[in-house]
PDB file of N, CA and C in Angstrom:
ATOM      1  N   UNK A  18       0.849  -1.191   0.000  1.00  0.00           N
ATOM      2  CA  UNK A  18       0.000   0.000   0.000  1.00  0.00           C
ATOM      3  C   UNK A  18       0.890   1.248   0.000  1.00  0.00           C
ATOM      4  N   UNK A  19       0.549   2.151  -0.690  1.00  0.00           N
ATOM      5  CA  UNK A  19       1.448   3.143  -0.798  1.00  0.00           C
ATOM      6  C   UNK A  19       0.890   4.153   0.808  1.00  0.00           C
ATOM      7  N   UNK A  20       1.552   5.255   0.581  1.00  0.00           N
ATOM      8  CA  UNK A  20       1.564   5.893   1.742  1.00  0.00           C
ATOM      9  C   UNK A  20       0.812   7.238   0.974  1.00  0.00           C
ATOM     10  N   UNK A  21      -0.113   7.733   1.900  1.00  0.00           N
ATOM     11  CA  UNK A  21      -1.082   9.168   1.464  1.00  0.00           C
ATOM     12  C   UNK A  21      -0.610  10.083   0.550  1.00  0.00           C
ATOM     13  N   UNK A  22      -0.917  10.901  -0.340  1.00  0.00           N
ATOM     14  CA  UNK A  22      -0.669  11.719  -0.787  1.00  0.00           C
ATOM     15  C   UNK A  22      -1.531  12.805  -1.546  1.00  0.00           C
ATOM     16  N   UNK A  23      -0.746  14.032  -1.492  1.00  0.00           N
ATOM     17  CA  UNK A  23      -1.851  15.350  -1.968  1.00  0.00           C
ATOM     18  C   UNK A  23      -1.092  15.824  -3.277  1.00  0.00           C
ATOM     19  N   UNK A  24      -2.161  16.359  -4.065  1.00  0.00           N
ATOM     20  CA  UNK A  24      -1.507  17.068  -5.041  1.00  0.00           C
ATOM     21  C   UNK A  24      -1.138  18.589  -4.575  1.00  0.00           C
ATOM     22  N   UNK A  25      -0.389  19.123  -5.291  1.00  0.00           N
ATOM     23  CA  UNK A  25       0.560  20.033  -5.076  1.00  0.00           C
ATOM     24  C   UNK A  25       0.517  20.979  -6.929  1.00  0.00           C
ATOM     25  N   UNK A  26       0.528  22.462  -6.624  1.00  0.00           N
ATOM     26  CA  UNK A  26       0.671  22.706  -8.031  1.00  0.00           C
ATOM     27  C   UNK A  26       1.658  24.189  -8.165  1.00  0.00           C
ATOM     28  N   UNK A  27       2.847  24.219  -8.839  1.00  0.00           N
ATOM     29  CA  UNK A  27       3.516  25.473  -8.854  1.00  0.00           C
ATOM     30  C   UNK A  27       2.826  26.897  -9.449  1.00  0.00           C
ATOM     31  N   UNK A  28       2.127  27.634  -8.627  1.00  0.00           N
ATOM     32  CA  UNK A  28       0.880  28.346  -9.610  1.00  0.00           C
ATOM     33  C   UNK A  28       2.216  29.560 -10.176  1.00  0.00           C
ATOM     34  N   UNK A  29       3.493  29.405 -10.252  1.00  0.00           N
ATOM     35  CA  UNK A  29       4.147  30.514 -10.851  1.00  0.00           C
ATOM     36  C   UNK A  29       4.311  29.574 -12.451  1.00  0.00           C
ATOM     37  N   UNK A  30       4.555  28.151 -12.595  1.00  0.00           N
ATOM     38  CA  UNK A  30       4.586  27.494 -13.530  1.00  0.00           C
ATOM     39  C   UNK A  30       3.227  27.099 -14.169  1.00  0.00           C
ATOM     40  N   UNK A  31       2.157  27.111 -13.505  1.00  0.00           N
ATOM     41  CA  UNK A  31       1.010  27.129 -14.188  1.00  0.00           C
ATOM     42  C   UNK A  31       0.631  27.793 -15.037  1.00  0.00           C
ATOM     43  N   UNK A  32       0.445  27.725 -16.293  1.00  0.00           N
ATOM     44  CA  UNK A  32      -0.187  28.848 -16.903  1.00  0.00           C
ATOM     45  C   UNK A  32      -1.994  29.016 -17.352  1.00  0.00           C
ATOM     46  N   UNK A  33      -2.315  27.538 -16.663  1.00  0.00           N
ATOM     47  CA  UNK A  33      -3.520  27.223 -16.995  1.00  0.00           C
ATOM     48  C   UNK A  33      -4.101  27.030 -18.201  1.00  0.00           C
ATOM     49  N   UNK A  34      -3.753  26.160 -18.269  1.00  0.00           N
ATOM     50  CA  UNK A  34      -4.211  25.150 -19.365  1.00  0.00           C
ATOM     51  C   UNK A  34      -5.511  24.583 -19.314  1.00  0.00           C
ATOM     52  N   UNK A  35      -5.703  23.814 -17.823  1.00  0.00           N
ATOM     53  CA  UNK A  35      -6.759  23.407 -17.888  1.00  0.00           C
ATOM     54  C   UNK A  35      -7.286  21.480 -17.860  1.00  0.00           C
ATOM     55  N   UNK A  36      -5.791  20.784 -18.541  1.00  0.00           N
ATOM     56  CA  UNK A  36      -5.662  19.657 -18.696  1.00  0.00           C
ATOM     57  C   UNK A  36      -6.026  18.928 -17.240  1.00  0.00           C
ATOM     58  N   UNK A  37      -5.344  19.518 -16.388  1.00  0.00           N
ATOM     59  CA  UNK A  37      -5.485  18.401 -15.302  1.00  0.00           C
ATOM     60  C   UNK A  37      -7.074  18.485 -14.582  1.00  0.00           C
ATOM     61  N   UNK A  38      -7.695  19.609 -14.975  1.00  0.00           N
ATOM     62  CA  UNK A  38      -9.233  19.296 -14.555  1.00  0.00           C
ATOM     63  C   UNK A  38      -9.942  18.100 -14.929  1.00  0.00           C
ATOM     64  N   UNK A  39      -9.394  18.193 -16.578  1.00  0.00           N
ATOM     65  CA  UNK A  39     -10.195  17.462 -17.254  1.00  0.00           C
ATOM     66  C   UNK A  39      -9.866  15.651 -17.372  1.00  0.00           C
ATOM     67  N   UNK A  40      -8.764  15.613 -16.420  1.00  0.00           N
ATOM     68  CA  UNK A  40      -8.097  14.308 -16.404  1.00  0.00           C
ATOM     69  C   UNK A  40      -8.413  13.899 -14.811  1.00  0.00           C
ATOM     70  N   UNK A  41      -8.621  15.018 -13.996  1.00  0.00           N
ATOM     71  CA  UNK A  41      -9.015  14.789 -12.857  1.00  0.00           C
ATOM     72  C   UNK A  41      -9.951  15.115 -12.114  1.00  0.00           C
ATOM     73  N   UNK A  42     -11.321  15.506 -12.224  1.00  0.00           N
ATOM     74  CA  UNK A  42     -12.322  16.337 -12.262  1.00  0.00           C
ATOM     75  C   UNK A  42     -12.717  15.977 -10.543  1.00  0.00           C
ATOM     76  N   UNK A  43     -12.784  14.891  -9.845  1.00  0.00           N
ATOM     77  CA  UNK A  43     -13.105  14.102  -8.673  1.00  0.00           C
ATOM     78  C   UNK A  43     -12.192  15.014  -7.902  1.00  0.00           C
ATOM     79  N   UNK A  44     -10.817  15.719  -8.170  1.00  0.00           N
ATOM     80  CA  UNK A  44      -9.785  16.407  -7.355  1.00  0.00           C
ATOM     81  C   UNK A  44      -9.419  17.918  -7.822  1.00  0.00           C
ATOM     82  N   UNK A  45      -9.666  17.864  -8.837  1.00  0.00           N
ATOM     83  CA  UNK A  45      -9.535  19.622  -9.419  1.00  0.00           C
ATOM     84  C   UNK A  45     -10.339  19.903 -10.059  1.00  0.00           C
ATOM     85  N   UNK A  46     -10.773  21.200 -10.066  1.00  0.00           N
ATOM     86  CA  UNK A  46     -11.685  22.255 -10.160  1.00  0.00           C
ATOM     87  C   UNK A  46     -10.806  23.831 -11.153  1.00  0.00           C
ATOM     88  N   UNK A  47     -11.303  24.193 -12.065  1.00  0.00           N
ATOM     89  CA  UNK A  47     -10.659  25.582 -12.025  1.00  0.00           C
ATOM     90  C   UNK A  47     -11.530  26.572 -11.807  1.00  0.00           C
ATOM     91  N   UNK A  48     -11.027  27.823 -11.484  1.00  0.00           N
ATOM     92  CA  UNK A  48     -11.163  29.464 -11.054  1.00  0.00           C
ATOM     93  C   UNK A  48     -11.875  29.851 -12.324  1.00  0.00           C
ATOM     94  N   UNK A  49     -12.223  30.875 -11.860  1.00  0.00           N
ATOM     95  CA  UNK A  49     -12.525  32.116 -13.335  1.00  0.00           C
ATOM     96  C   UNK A  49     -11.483  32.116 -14.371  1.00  0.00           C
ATOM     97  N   UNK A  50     -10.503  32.057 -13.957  1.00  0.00           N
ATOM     98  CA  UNK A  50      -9.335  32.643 -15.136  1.00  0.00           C
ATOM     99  C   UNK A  50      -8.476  30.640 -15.664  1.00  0.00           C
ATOM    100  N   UNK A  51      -9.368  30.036 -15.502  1.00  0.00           N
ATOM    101  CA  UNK A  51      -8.461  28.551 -15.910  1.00  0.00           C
ATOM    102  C   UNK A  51      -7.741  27.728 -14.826  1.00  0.00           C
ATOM    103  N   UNK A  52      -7.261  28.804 -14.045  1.00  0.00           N
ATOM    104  CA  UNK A  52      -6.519  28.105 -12.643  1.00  0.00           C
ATOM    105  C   UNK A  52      -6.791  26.866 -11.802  1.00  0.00           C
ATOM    106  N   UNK A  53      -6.009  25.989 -11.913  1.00  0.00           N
ATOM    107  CA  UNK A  53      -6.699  24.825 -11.118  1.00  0.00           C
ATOM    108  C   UNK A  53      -6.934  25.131  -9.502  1.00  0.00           C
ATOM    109  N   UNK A  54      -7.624  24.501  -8.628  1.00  0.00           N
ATOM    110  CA  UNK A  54      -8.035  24.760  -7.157  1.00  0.00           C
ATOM    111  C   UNK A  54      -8.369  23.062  -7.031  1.00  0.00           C
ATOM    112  N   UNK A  55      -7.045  22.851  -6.673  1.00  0.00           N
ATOM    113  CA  UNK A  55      -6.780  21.997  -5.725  1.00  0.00           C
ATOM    114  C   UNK A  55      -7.652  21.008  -4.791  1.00  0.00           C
ATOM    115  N   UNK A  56      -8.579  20.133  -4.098  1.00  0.00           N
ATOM    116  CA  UNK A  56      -9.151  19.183  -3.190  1.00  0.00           C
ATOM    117  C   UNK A  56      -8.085  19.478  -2.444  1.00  0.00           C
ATOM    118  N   UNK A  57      -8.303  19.733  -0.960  1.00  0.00           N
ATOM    119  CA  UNK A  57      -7.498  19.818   0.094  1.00  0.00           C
ATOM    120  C   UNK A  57      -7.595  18.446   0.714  1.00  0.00           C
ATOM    121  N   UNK A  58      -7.905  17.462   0.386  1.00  0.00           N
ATOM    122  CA  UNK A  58      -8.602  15.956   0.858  1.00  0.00           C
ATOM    123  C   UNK A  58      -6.978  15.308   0.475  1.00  0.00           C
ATOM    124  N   UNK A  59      -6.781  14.336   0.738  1.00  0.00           N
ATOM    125  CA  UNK A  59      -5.520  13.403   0.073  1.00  0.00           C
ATOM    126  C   UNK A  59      -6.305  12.396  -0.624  1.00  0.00           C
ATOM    127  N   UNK A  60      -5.641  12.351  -1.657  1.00  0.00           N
ATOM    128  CA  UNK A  60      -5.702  11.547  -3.007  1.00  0.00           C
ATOM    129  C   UNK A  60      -5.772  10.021  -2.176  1.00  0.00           C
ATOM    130  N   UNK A  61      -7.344   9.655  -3.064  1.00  0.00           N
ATOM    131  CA  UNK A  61      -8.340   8.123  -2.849  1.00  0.00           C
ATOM    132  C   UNK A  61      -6.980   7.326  -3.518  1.00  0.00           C
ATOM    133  N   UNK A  62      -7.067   6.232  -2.573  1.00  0.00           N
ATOM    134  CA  UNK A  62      -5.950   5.155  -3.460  1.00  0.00           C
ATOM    135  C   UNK A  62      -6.620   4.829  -4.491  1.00  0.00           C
ATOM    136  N   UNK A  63      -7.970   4.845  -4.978  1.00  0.00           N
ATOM    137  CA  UNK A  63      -8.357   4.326  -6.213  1.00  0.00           C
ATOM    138  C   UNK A  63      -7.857   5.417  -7.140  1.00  0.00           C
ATOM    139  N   UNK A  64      -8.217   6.580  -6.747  1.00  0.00           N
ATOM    140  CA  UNK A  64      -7.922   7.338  -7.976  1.00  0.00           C
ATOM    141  C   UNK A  64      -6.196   8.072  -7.438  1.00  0.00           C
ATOM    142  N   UNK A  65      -5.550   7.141  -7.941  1.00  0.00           N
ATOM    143  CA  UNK A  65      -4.004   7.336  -7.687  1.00  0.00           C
ATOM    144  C   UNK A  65      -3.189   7.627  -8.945  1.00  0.00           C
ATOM    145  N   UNK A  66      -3.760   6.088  -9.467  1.00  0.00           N
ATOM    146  CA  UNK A  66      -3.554   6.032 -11.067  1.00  0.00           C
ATOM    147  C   UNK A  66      -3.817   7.208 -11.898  1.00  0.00           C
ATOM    148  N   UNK A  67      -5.208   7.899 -12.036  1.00  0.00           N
ATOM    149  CA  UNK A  67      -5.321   9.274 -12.491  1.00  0.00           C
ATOM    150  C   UNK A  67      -4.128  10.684 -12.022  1.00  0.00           C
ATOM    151  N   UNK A  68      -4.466  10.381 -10.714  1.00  0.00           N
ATOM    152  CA  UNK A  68      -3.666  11.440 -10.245  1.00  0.00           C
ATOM    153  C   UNK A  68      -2.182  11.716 -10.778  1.00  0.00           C
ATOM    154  N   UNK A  69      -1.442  10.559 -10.764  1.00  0.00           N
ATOM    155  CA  UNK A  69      -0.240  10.507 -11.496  1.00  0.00           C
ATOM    156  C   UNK A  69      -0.140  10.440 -13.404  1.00  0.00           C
ATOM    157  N   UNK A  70      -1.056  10.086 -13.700  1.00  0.00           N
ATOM    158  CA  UNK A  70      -1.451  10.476 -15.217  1.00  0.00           C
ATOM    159  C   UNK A  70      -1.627  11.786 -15.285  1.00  0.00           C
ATOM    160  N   UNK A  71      -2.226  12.217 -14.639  1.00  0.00           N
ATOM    161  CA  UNK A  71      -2.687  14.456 -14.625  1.00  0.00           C
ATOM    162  C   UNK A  71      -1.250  14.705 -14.382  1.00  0.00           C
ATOM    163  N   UNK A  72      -0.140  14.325 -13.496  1.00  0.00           N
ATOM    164  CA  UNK A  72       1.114  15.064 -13.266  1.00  0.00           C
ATOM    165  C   UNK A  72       2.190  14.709 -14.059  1.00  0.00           C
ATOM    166  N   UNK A  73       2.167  13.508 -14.584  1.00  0.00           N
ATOM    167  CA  UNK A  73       2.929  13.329 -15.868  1.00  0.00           C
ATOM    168  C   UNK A  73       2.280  13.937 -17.000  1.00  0.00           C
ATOM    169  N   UNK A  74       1.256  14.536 -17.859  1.00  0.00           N
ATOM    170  CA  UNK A  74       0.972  15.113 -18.373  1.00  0.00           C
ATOM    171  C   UNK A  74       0.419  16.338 -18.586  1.00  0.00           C
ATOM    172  N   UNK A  75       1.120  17.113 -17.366  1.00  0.00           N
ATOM    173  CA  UNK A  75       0.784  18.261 -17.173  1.00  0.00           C
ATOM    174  C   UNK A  75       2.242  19.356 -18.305  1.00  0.00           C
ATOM    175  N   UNK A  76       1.506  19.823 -19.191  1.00  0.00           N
ATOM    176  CA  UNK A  76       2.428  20.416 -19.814  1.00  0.00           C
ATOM    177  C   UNK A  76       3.170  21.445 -19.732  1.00  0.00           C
ATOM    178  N   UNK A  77       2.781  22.044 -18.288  1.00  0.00           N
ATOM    179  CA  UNK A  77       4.200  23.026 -17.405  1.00  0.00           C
ATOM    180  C   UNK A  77       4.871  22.164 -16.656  1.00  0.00           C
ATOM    181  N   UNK A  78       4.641  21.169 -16.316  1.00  0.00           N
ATOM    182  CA  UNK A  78       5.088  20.180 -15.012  1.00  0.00           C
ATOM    183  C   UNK A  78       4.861  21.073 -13.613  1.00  0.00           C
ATOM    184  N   UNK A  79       3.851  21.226 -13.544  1.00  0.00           N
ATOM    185  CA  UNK A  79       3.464  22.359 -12.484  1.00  0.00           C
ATOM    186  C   UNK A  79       2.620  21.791 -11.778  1.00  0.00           C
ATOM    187  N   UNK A  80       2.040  20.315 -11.861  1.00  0.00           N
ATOM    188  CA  UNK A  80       1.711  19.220 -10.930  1.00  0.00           C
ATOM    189  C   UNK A  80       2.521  18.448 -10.186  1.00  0.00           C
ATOM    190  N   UNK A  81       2.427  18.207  -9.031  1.00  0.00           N
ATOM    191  CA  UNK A  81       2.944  17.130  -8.546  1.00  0.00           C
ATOM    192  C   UNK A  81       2.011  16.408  -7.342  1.00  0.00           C
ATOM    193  N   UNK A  82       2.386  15.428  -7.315  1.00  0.00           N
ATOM    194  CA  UNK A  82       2.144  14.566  -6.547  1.00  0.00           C
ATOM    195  C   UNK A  82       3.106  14.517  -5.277  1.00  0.00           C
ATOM    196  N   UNK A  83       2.661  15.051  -3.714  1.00  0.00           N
ATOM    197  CA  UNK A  83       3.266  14.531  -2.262  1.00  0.00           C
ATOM    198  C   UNK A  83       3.273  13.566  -1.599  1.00  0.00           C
ATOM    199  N   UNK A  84       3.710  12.576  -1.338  1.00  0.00           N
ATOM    200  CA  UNK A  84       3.665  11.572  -0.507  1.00  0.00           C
ATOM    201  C   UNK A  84       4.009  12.670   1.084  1.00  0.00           C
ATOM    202  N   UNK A  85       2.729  12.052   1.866  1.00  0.00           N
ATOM    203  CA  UNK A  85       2.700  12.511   3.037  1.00  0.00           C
ATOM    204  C   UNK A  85       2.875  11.361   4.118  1.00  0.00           C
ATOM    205  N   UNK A  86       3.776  11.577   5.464  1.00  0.00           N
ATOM    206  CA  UNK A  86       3.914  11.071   6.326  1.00  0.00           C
ATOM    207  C   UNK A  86       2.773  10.197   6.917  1.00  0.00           C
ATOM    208  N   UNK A  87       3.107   9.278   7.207  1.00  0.00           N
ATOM    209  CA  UNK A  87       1.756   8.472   8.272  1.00  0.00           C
ATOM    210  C   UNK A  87       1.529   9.267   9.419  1.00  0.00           C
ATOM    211  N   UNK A  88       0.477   9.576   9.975  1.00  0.00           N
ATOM    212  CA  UNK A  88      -0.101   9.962  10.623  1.00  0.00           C
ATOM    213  C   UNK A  88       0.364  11.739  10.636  1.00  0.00           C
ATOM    214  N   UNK A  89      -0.021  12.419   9.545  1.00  0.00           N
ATOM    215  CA  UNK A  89       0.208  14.093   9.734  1.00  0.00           C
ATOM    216  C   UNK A  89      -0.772  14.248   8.418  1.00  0.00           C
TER     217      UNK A  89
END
């Protein structure tokens, strides 16, 4: 089992595109202006697989994926 994790996004490398909404819609959301907004929740082990598909194909690389500590 992997260990928790949140997405993470560099909003100076973002330019909003828009891709990772549409690859991840269950965890991101965008703003008025394209901007993604984040799920403050940690990423469902089911949808893990997505999550790492949206950050490998994010075409600023301005996604990432955190592995967070057990119990924090």
């Amino acid at each position: 089992m992997s260990p928790p994790a949140r997405l993470r996004v560099d909003p100076i490398a973002c330019d909003g595109r828009g891709l990772c909404a549409e690859l991840l819609p269950e965890l991101i959301t965008l703003d008025d202006w394209g901007y993604p907004m984040l799920s403050r929740r940690e990423v469902p082990a089911a949808l893990g697989g997505e999550a790492a598909a949206a950050v490998k194909l994010c075409p600023r690389l301005a996604l990432r994926l955190e592995a967070r500590a057990a119990g924090r």
